[in-house]
PDB file of C-alpha atoms and ligand atoms in Angstrom:
ATOM      1  CA  UNK A  17     122.053 157.382 120.467  1.00 79.00           C
ATOM      2  CA  UNK A  18     118.286 157.025 119.579  1.00 88.00           C
ATOM      3  CA  UNK A  19     117.460 155.843 116.307  1.00 90.00           C
ATOM      4  CA  UNK A  20     114.627 158.032 114.934  1.00 89.00           C
ATOM      5  CA  UNK A  21     112.120 158.230 112.148  1.00 89.00           C
ATOM      6  CA  UNK A  22     114.662 160.765 110.236  1.00 88.00           C
ATOM      7  CA  UNK A  23     117.508 158.116 110.416  1.00 90.00           C
ATOM      8  CA  UNK A  24     115.013 155.778 108.944  1.00 91.00           C
ATOM      9  CA  UNK A  25     114.085 157.842 106.051  1.00 88.00           C
ATOM     10  CA  UNK A  26     117.745 158.494 105.339  1.00 88.00           C
ATOM     11  CA  UNK A  27     118.633 154.751 105.500  1.00 90.00           C
ATOM     12  CA  UNK A  28     115.717 153.739 103.458  1.00 88.00           C
ATOM     13  CA  UNK A  29     116.466 156.180 100.713  1.00 86.00           C
ATOM     14  CA  UNK A  30     120.087 154.420 100.585  1.00 88.00           C
ATOM     15  CA  UNK A  31     118.595 151.118 100.699  1.00 88.00           C
ATOM     16  CA  UNK A  32     120.060 150.342 103.975  1.00 91.00           C
ATOM     17  CA  UNK A  33     118.782 147.072 105.870  1.00 92.00           C
ATOM     18  CA  UNK A  34     118.835 148.965 109.194  1.00 92.00           C
ATOM     19  CA  UNK A  35     116.139 151.661 107.843  1.00 92.00           C
ATOM     20  CA  UNK A  36     114.208 148.950 106.105  1.00 92.00           C
ATOM     21  CA  UNK A  37     113.744 146.650 109.090  1.00 94.00           C
ATOM     22  CA  UNK A  38     113.069 149.898 111.374  1.00 94.00           C
ATOM     23  CA  UNK A  39     110.308 150.632 108.922  1.00 94.00           C
ATOM     24  CA  UNK A  40     108.804 147.083 109.124  1.00 95.00           C
ATOM     25  CA  UNK A  41     108.788 146.650 112.852  1.00 95.00           C
ATOM     26  CA  UNK A  42     107.551 150.099 113.465  1.00 95.00           C
ATOM     27  CA  UNK A  43     105.187 150.961 110.892  1.00 96.00           C
ATOM     28  CA  UNK A  44     103.778 147.477 109.903  1.00 97.00           C
ATOM     29  CA  UNK A  45     101.479 147.589 112.982  1.00 97.00           C
ATOM     30  CA  UNK A  46     100.280 151.067 111.675  1.00 97.00           C
ATOM     31  CA  UNK A  47      99.389 149.601 108.169  1.00 97.00           C
ATOM     32  CA  UNK A  48      97.761 146.582 109.625  1.00 96.00           C
ATOM     33  CA  UNK A  49      95.458 149.089 111.669  1.00 96.00           C
ATOM     34  CA  UNK A  50      94.566 151.111 108.609  1.00 97.00           C
ATOM     35  CA  UNK A  51      93.853 148.075 106.340  1.00 96.00           C
ATOM     36  CA  UNK A  52      91.651 146.728 109.276  1.00 96.00           C
ATOM     37  CA  UNK A  53      89.882 150.000 109.387  1.00 95.00           C
ATOM     38  CA  UNK A  54      89.552 150.869 105.716  1.00 95.00           C
ATOM     39  CA  UNK A  55      89.469 147.708 104.105  1.00 94.00           C
ATOM     40  CA  UNK A  56      88.090 144.945 106.544  1.00 92.00           C
ATOM     41  CA  UNK A  57      87.117 143.248 103.192  1.00 92.00           C
ATOM     42  CA  UNK A  58      90.921 142.419 103.022  1.00 91.00           C
ATOM     43  CA  UNK A  59      91.271 141.147 106.463  1.00 83.00           C
ATOM     44  CA  UNK A  60      91.673 137.383 105.236  1.00 88.00           C
ATOM     45  CA  UNK A  61      94.227 138.270 102.628  1.00 92.00           C
ATOM     46  CA  UNK A  62      97.541 137.050 104.371  1.00 89.00           C
ATOM     47  CA  UNK A  63      99.711 138.298 101.449  1.00 94.00           C
ATOM     48  CA  UNK A  64      98.427 141.894 101.501  1.00 96.00           C
ATOM     49  CA  UNK A  65     100.811 143.492 103.889  1.00 96.00           C
ATOM     50  CA  UNK A  66     103.911 142.016 102.212  1.00 96.00           C
ATOM     51  CA  UNK A  67     102.612 143.236  98.978  1.00 95.00           C
ATOM     52  CA  UNK A  68     102.118 146.787 100.379  1.00 95.00           C
ATOM     53  CA  UNK A  69     105.657 146.801 101.868  1.00 95.00           C
ATOM     54  CA  UNK A  70     107.017 145.427  98.506  1.00 93.00           C
ATOM     55  CA  UNK A  71     105.289 148.584  97.062  1.00 92.00           C
ATOM     56  CA  UNK A  72     106.576 151.084  99.604  1.00 90.00           C
ATOM     57  CA  UNK A  73     109.956 149.856 100.290  1.00 81.00           C
ATOM     58  CA  UNK A  74     112.051 150.784  97.310  1.00 70.00           C
ATOM     59  CA  UNK A  75     114.619 153.297  97.627  1.00 65.00           C
ATOM     60  CA  UNK A  76     112.898 155.415  94.936  1.00 66.00           C
ATOM     61  CA  UNK A  77     109.696 155.116  96.860  1.00 72.00           C
ATOM     62  CA  UNK A  78     108.365 158.563  97.045  1.00 76.00           C
ATOM     63  CA  UNK A  79     107.576 158.008 100.393  1.00 84.00           C
ATOM     64  CA  UNK A  80     111.185 158.233 101.592  1.00 84.00           C
ATOM     65  CA  UNK A  81     111.953 161.267  99.061  1.00 75.00           C
ATOM     66  CA  UNK A  82     109.316 163.886 100.021  1.00 64.00           C
ATOM     67  CA  UNK A  83     110.404 164.401 103.642  1.00 60.00           C
ATOM     68  CA  UNK A  84     113.413 166.074 104.718  1.00 58.00           C
ATOM     69  CA  UNK A  85     113.619 166.361 107.662  1.00 58.00           C
ATOM     70  CA  UNK A  86     110.812 163.819 108.482  1.00 58.00           C
ATOM     71  CA  UNK A  87     109.480 164.158 111.998  1.00 83.00           C
ATOM     72  CA  UNK A  88     107.334 160.926 112.589  1.00 90.00           C
ATOM     73  CA  UNK A  89     103.683 162.392 112.255  1.00 91.00           C
ATOM     74  CA  UNK A  90     104.111 163.764 108.860  1.00 90.00           C
ATOM     75  CA  UNK A  91     105.877 160.299 107.773  1.00 91.00           C
ATOM     76  CA  UNK A  92     102.898 158.575 109.275  1.00 94.00           C
ATOM     77  CA  UNK A  93     100.163 160.934 107.784  1.00 93.00           C
ATOM     78  CA  UNK A  94     102.105 160.318 104.367  1.00 92.00           C
ATOM     79  CA  UNK A  95     102.058 156.691 104.811  1.00 94.00           C
ATOM     80  CA  UNK A  96      98.388 156.605 105.401  1.00 95.00           C
ATOM     81  CA  UNK A  97      97.733 158.305 102.191  1.00 93.00           C
ATOM     82  CA  UNK A  98      99.880 155.642 100.459  1.00 93.00           C
ATOM     83  CA  UNK A  99      98.648 152.799 102.195  1.00 95.00           C
ATOM     84  CA  UNK A 100      94.992 153.607 101.014  1.00 94.00           C
ATOM     85  CA  UNK A 101      95.924 154.521  97.564  1.00 91.00           C
ATOM     86  CA  UNK A 102      97.866 151.222  97.117  1.00 92.00           C
ATOM     87  CA  UNK A 103      95.207 149.016  98.303  1.00 93.00           C
ATOM     88  CA  UNK A 104      92.636 150.682  96.169  1.00 91.00           C
ATOM     89  CA  UNK A 105      95.266 149.946  93.223  1.00 89.00           C
ATOM     90  CA  UNK A 106      95.543 146.592  94.090  1.00 91.00           C
ATOM     91  CA  UNK A 107      91.744 146.253  94.149  1.00 90.00           C
ATOM     92  CA  UNK A 108      91.769 147.354  90.690  1.00 89.00           C
ATOM     93  CA  UNK A 109      88.460 148.733  90.720  1.00 84.00           C
ATOM     94  CA  UNK A 110      87.729 152.453  89.973  1.00 82.00           C
ATOM     95  CA  UNK A 111      86.858 154.693  93.014  1.00 76.00           C
ATOM     96  CA  UNK A 112      82.958 155.132  92.438  1.00 82.00           C
ATOM     97  CA  UNK A 113      81.423 158.434  92.614  1.00 86.00           C
ATOM     98  CA  UNK A 114      80.323 159.340  96.049  1.00 88.00           C
ATOM     99  CA  UNK A 115      76.544 159.222  96.449  1.00 91.00           C
ATOM    100  CA  UNK A 116      76.609 162.269  98.178  1.00 94.00           C
ATOM    101  CA  UNK A 117      79.334 165.254  97.005  1.00 94.00           C
ATOM    102  CA  UNK A 118      80.996 167.597  99.343  1.00 96.00           C
ATOM    103  CA  UNK A 119      78.751 170.558  98.312  1.00 95.00           C
ATOM    104  CA  UNK A 120      75.610 168.674  98.963  1.00 95.00           C
ATOM    105  CA  UNK A 121      77.459 167.358 102.730  1.00 97.00           C
ATOM    106  CA  UNK A 122      78.463 171.029 102.977  1.00 96.00           C
ATOM    107  CA  UNK A 123      75.114 172.583 102.517  1.00 96.00           C
ATOM    108  CA  UNK A 124      73.336 169.951 104.443  1.00 96.00           C
ATOM    109  CA  UNK A 125      75.790 170.561 107.572  1.00 97.00           C
ATOM    110  CA  UNK A 126      76.157 174.151 107.083  1.00 96.00           C
ATOM    111  CA  UNK A 127      74.632 175.392 110.351  1.00 96.00           C
ATOM    112  CA  UNK A 128      76.938 172.606 112.480  1.00 96.00           C
ATOM    113  CA  UNK A 129      80.133 173.898 114.213  1.00 94.00           C
ATOM    114  CA  UNK A 130      83.417 173.001 112.870  1.00 94.00           C
ATOM    115  CA  UNK A 131      83.936 170.522 115.897  1.00 94.00           C
ATOM    116  CA  UNK A 132      80.588 168.846 114.925  1.00 97.00           C
ATOM    117  CA  UNK A 133      81.497 168.646 111.356  1.00 97.00           C
ATOM    118  CA  UNK A 134      84.512 166.824 112.626  1.00 97.00           C
ATOM    119  CA  UNK A 135      82.340 164.403 114.641  1.00 98.00           C
ATOM    120  CA  UNK A 136      80.265 163.784 111.803  1.00 98.00           C
ATOM    121  CA  UNK A 137      83.215 163.460 109.155  1.00 98.00           C
ATOM    122  CA  UNK A 138      84.816 160.796 111.304  1.00 98.00           C
ATOM    123  CA  UNK A 139      82.086 158.521 110.524  1.00 97.00           C
ATOM    124  CA  UNK A 140      83.427 158.617 106.986  1.00 97.00           C
ATOM    125  CA  UNK A 141      86.540 157.362 108.406  1.00 98.00           C
ATOM    126  CA  UNK A 142      84.463 154.431 109.983  1.00 96.00           C
ATOM    127  CA  UNK A 143      85.085 155.781 113.474  1.00 98.00           C
ATOM    128  CA  UNK A 144      82.276 154.992 115.877  1.00 97.00           C
ATOM    129  CA  UNK A 145      81.161 157.346 118.224  1.00 97.00           C
ATOM    130  CA  UNK A 146      83.213 155.955 120.976  1.00 98.00           C
ATOM    131  CA  UNK A 147      86.392 155.991 118.952  1.00 97.00           C
ATOM    132  CA  UNK A 148      85.587 159.605 117.398  1.00 98.00           C
ATOM    133  CA  UNK A 149      85.020 160.830 121.129  1.00 97.00           C
ATOM    134  CA  UNK A 150      88.614 159.446 121.815  1.00 96.00           C
ATOM    135  CA  UNK A 151      89.927 161.421 118.918  1.00 96.00           C
ATOM    136  CA  UNK A 152      88.218 164.689 119.401  1.00 95.00           C
ATOM    137  CA  UNK A 153      88.482 164.244 123.293  1.00 93.00           C
ATOM    138  CA  UNK A 154      84.585 164.552 123.373  1.00 95.00           C
ATOM    139  CA  UNK A 155      82.104 162.637 125.337  1.00 98.00           C
ATOM    140  CA  UNK A 156      80.867 159.885 122.971  1.00 98.00           C
ATOM    141  CA  UNK A 157      77.453 160.570 123.821  1.00 98.00           C
ATOM    142  CA  UNK A 158      77.886 164.027 122.700  1.00 98.00           C
ATOM    143  CA  UNK A 159      79.573 162.648 119.435  1.00 98.00           C
ATOM    144  CA  UNK A 160      76.525 160.368 118.945  1.00 98.00           C
ATOM    145  CA  UNK A 161      73.966 163.345 119.408  1.00 98.00           C
ATOM    146  CA  UNK A 162      75.835 165.257 116.958  1.00 98.00           C
ATOM    147  CA  UNK A 163      75.727 162.478 114.185  1.00 97.00           C
ATOM    148  CA  UNK A 164      71.909 162.149 114.979  1.00 97.00           C
ATOM    149  CA  UNK A 165      71.635 165.792 113.869  1.00 97.00           C
ATOM    150  CA  UNK A 166      73.860 165.505 111.058  1.00 97.00           C
ATOM    151  CA  UNK A 167      72.146 162.242 109.632  1.00 96.00           C
ATOM    152  CA  UNK A 168      68.530 163.970 109.934  1.00 96.00           C
ATOM    153  CA  UNK A 169      69.824 166.873 108.066  1.00 97.00           C
ATOM    154  CA  UNK A 170      71.548 164.844 105.385  1.00 96.00           C
ATOM    155  CA  UNK A 171      68.547 162.931 104.757  1.00 95.00           C
ATOM    156  CA  UNK A 172      66.245 165.724 104.270  1.00 94.00           C
ATOM    157  CA  UNK A 173      68.706 166.827 101.291  1.00 91.00           C
ATOM    158  CA  UNK A 174      68.864 163.411  99.404  1.00 90.00           C
ATOM    159  CA  UNK A 175      66.035 161.337  97.996  1.00 87.00           C
ATOM    160  CA  UNK A 176      67.959 157.816  98.743  1.00 87.00           C
ATOM    161  CA  UNK A 177      69.230 157.728 102.304  1.00 89.00           C
ATOM    162  CA  UNK A 178      70.172 155.229 104.593  1.00 93.00           C
ATOM    163  CA  UNK A 179      72.003 155.092 108.172  1.00 92.00           C
ATOM    164  CA  UNK A 180      75.616 154.053 106.869  1.00 94.00           C
ATOM    165  CA  UNK A 181      75.529 156.395 103.746  1.00 95.00           C
ATOM    166  CA  UNK A 182      78.690 158.318 105.084  1.00 95.00           C
ATOM    167  CA  UNK A 183      80.675 155.313 106.169  1.00 94.00           C
ATOM    168  CA  UNK A 184      79.773 153.487 102.988  1.00 93.00           C
ATOM    169  CA  UNK A 185      80.953 156.585 100.913  1.00 94.00           C
ATOM    170  CA  UNK A 186      84.138 157.106 102.942  1.00 94.00           C
ATOM    171  CA  UNK A 187      86.839 156.546 100.391  1.00 92.00           C
ATOM    172  CA  UNK A 188      85.435 158.602  97.485  1.00 93.00           C
ATOM    173  CA  UNK A 189      84.412 161.360 100.009  1.00 96.00           C
ATOM    174  CA  UNK A 190      87.969 161.248 101.406  1.00 95.00           C
ATOM    175  CA  UNK A 191      89.398 161.399  98.137  1.00 93.00           C
ATOM    176  CA  UNK A 192      87.379 164.257  97.007  1.00 95.00           C
ATOM    177  CA  UNK A 193      88.290 166.124 100.219  1.00 97.00           C
ATOM    178  CA  UNK A 194      91.957 165.599  99.900  1.00 95.00           C
ATOM    179  CA  UNK A 195      91.827 166.938  96.372  1.00 94.00           C
ATOM    180  CA  UNK A 196      89.752 170.054  97.409  1.00 95.00           C
ATOM    181  CA  UNK A 197      92.850 171.965  98.731  1.00 95.00           C
ATOM    182  CA  UNK A 198      92.675 175.583  98.241  1.00 95.00           C
ATOM    183  CA  UNK A 199      94.923 178.483  98.935  1.00 93.00           C
ATOM    184  CA  UNK A 200      93.741 179.258 102.537  1.00 92.00           C
ATOM    185  CA  UNK A 201      93.818 175.777 103.728  1.00 96.00           C
ATOM    186  CA  UNK A 202      95.852 175.419 106.852  1.00 93.00           C
ATOM    187  CA  UNK A 203      99.097 173.209 107.055  1.00 90.00           C
ATOM    188  CA  UNK A 204      99.771 170.110 109.251  1.00 89.00           C
ATOM    189  CA  UNK A 205     101.446 172.361 111.858  1.00 88.00           C
ATOM    190  CA  UNK A 206      98.437 174.447 112.807  1.00 89.00           C
ATOM    191  CA  UNK A 207      96.399 171.499 113.342  1.00 91.00           C
ATOM    192  CA  UNK A 208      99.153 169.565 115.137  1.00 90.00           C
ATOM    193  CA  UNK A 209      99.351 172.681 117.537  1.00 89.00           C
ATOM    194  CA  UNK A 210      95.925 172.300 118.335  1.00 89.00           C
ATOM    195  CA  UNK A 211      96.038 168.402 118.768  1.00 90.00           C
ATOM    196  CA  UNK A 212      99.093 168.853 121.052  1.00 88.00           C
ATOM    197  CA  UNK A 213      97.201 171.494 123.261  1.00 86.00           C
ATOM    198  CA  UNK A 214      99.963 174.012 122.282  1.00 86.00           C
ATOM    199  CA  UNK A 215      97.032 176.314 120.586  1.00 83.00           C
ATOM    200  CA  UNK A 216      93.114 176.355 120.870  1.00 81.00           C
ATOM    201  CA  UNK A 217      90.909 177.620 118.125  1.00 77.00           C
ATOM    202  CA  UNK A 218      89.862 180.760 120.390  1.00 74.00           C
ATOM    203  CA  UNK A 219      91.036 183.774 119.256  1.00 71.00           C
ATOM    204  CA  UNK A 220      91.878 182.377 115.770  1.00 77.00           C
ATOM    205  CA  UNK A 221      88.560 183.299 114.339  1.00 79.00           C
ATOM    206  CA  UNK A 222      89.646 183.469 110.692  1.00 81.00           C
ATOM    207  CA  UNK A 223      91.563 180.268 110.814  1.00 84.00           C
ATOM    208  CA  UNK A 224      88.222 178.505 112.276  1.00 86.00           C
ATOM    209  CA  UNK A 225      86.054 180.369 109.937  1.00 89.00           C
ATOM    210  CA  UNK A 226      88.109 178.799 107.108  1.00 94.00           C
ATOM    211  CA  UNK A 227      88.241 175.282 108.571  1.00 93.00           C
ATOM    212  CA  UNK A 228      84.439 175.214 109.509  1.00 91.00           C
ATOM    213  CA  UNK A 229      83.506 175.426 105.770  1.00 94.00           C
ATOM    214  CA  UNK A 230      86.056 173.706 104.086  1.00 97.00           C
ATOM    215  CA  UNK A 231      86.092 169.805 103.861  1.00 97.00           C
ATOM    216  CA  UNK A 232      89.708 169.524 103.025  1.00 98.00           C
ATOM    217  CA  UNK A 233      90.654 170.997 106.266  1.00 97.00           C
ATOM    218  CA  UNK A 234      88.175 169.171 108.322  1.00 97.00           C
ATOM    219  CA  UNK A 235      89.180 165.794 106.565  1.00 97.00           C
ATOM    220  CA  UNK A 236      93.036 166.918 107.191  1.00 97.00           C
ATOM    221  CA  UNK A 237      92.471 167.805 110.792  1.00 96.00           C
ATOM    222  CA  UNK A 238      90.747 164.288 111.386  1.00 97.00           C
ATOM    223  CA  UNK A 239      93.439 162.457 109.344  1.00 97.00           C
ATOM    224  CA  UNK A 240      96.093 163.991 111.721  1.00 96.00           C
ATOM    225  CA  UNK A 241      94.090 163.165 114.886  1.00 96.00           C
ATOM    226  CA  UNK A 242      94.066 159.509 113.466  1.00 97.00           C
ATOM    227  CA  UNK A 243      97.849 159.570 113.112  1.00 96.00           C
ATOM    228  CA  UNK A 244      98.418 160.994 116.687  1.00 95.00           C
ATOM    229  CA  UNK A 245      96.072 158.434 118.002  1.00 96.00           C
ATOM    230  CA  UNK A 246      97.934 155.541 115.972  1.00 96.00           C
ATOM    231  CA  UNK A 247     101.269 156.707 117.144  1.00 95.00           C
ATOM    232  CA  UNK A 248     100.118 156.771 120.766  1.00 94.00           C
ATOM    233  CA  UNK A 249      98.915 153.238 120.685  1.00 91.00           C
ATOM    234  CA  UNK A 250     101.927 151.930 118.520  1.00 92.00           C
ATOM    235  CA  UNK A 251     103.544 149.039 119.664  1.00 94.00           C
ATOM    236  CA  UNK A 252     106.357 147.934 117.398  1.00 95.00           C
ATOM    237  CA  UNK A 253     106.518 144.318 115.969  1.00 96.00           C
ATOM    238  CA  UNK A 254     108.748 141.849 117.909  1.00 94.00           C
ATOM    239  CA  UNK A 255     111.737 140.278 115.967  1.00 93.00           C
ATOM    240  CA  UNK A 256     109.783 137.042 115.469  1.00 94.00           C
ATOM    241  CA  UNK A 257     106.716 139.303 114.352  1.00 94.00           C
ATOM    242  CA  UNK A 258     108.676 141.033 112.118  1.00 95.00           C
ATOM    243  CA  UNK A 259     110.768 138.452 110.606  1.00 95.00           C
ATOM    244  CA  UNK A 260     108.139 136.948 107.875  1.00 95.00           C
ATOM    245  CA  UNK A 261     108.116 140.820 106.672  1.00 96.00           C
ATOM    246  CA  UNK A 262     111.866 140.957 106.422  1.00 95.00           C
ATOM    247  CA  UNK A 263     111.982 137.750 104.329  1.00 94.00           C
ATOM    248  CA  UNK A 264     109.346 139.323 101.957  1.00 94.00           C
ATOM    249  CA  UNK A 265     111.561 142.240 101.585  1.00 93.00           C
ATOM    250  CA  UNK A 266     114.789 140.183 101.464  1.00 93.00           C
ATOM    251  CA  UNK A 267     116.221 142.117 104.458  1.00 91.00           C
ATOM    252  CA  UNK A 268     119.096 140.046 105.634  1.00 86.00           C
ATOM    253  CA  UNK A 269     119.047 138.294 109.139  1.00 74.00           C
ATOM    254  CA  UNK A 270     120.863 140.281 111.722  1.00 68.00           C
ATOM    255  CA  UNK A 271     123.387 138.553 113.791  1.00 61.00           C
ATOM    256  CA  UNK A 272     122.713 139.176 117.320  1.00 58.00           C
ATOM    257  CA  UNK A 273     125.466 139.825 119.807  1.00 56.00           C
ATOM    258  CA  UNK A 274     126.263 136.973 121.910  1.00 57.00           C
ATOM    259  CA  UNK A 275     125.018 138.793 125.073  1.00 57.00           C
ATOM    260  CA  UNK A 276     121.656 139.281 123.646  1.00 59.00           C
ATOM    261  CA  UNK A 277     120.996 135.584 123.046  1.00 57.00           C
ATOM    262  CA  UNK A 278     122.408 134.618 126.564  1.00 59.00           C
ATOM    263  CA  UNK A 279     119.899 136.798 127.869  1.00 58.00           C
ATOM    264  CA  UNK A 280     116.904 135.029 126.254  1.00 55.00           C
TER     265      UNK A 280
HETATM  266 ZN1   ZN B 323      90.597 174.298 103.689  1.00 67.26          ZN
END
């Protein structure tokens, strides 16, 4: 039988080594990628991933409480939010007010389509045009053109503007968008259906109308696109790569069946 994310959540809740070691080998690479993207200034901090794991890996950690059942993508979407919040916590600085608020951004980019806003928003998540093109299945040159248009419009709305404004304000903007949830906002499933190609926006005018004016939904869609891509490229840690993290968490060394040792 295949061991799944669902089994992991159950075992982590019970504090079992099997679940905790699966969490390490499977999702440390995700955490590493998130830290590299959102906190490049922490790249040299060799203890950060270990400290994050200690914070996340507790039976009472709500990461393993809130999902039942826990399909993997929902779990990783939740993990993403917690990793970002935990690193900010460690940094101990209050998240600054963004230099541009969602309302200003909304009115600056008002004429843009939903997809164009997604392409622009991914800049707050530090995605280059190339990378955003992969996430949105769009030609990177188109992404760049959209971003040029967005930059021009934002520049005309602000007194102080610079090219990296969206990327520099990514975290406070992301926080604000996450909090801006309203009643008509879409659930994960609607976005995942689009990302999986099970549904398109076509014919769903009402949904598209909402999403194209709602930064919470634009951010939510982009975060799920990120999760899908992270999981697509996921390579679990090897036993040797995971070992230091098992040690940090005090997960006992697994005794290997003799036949496996012979194979090595
Ligand atoms: Zn919404």
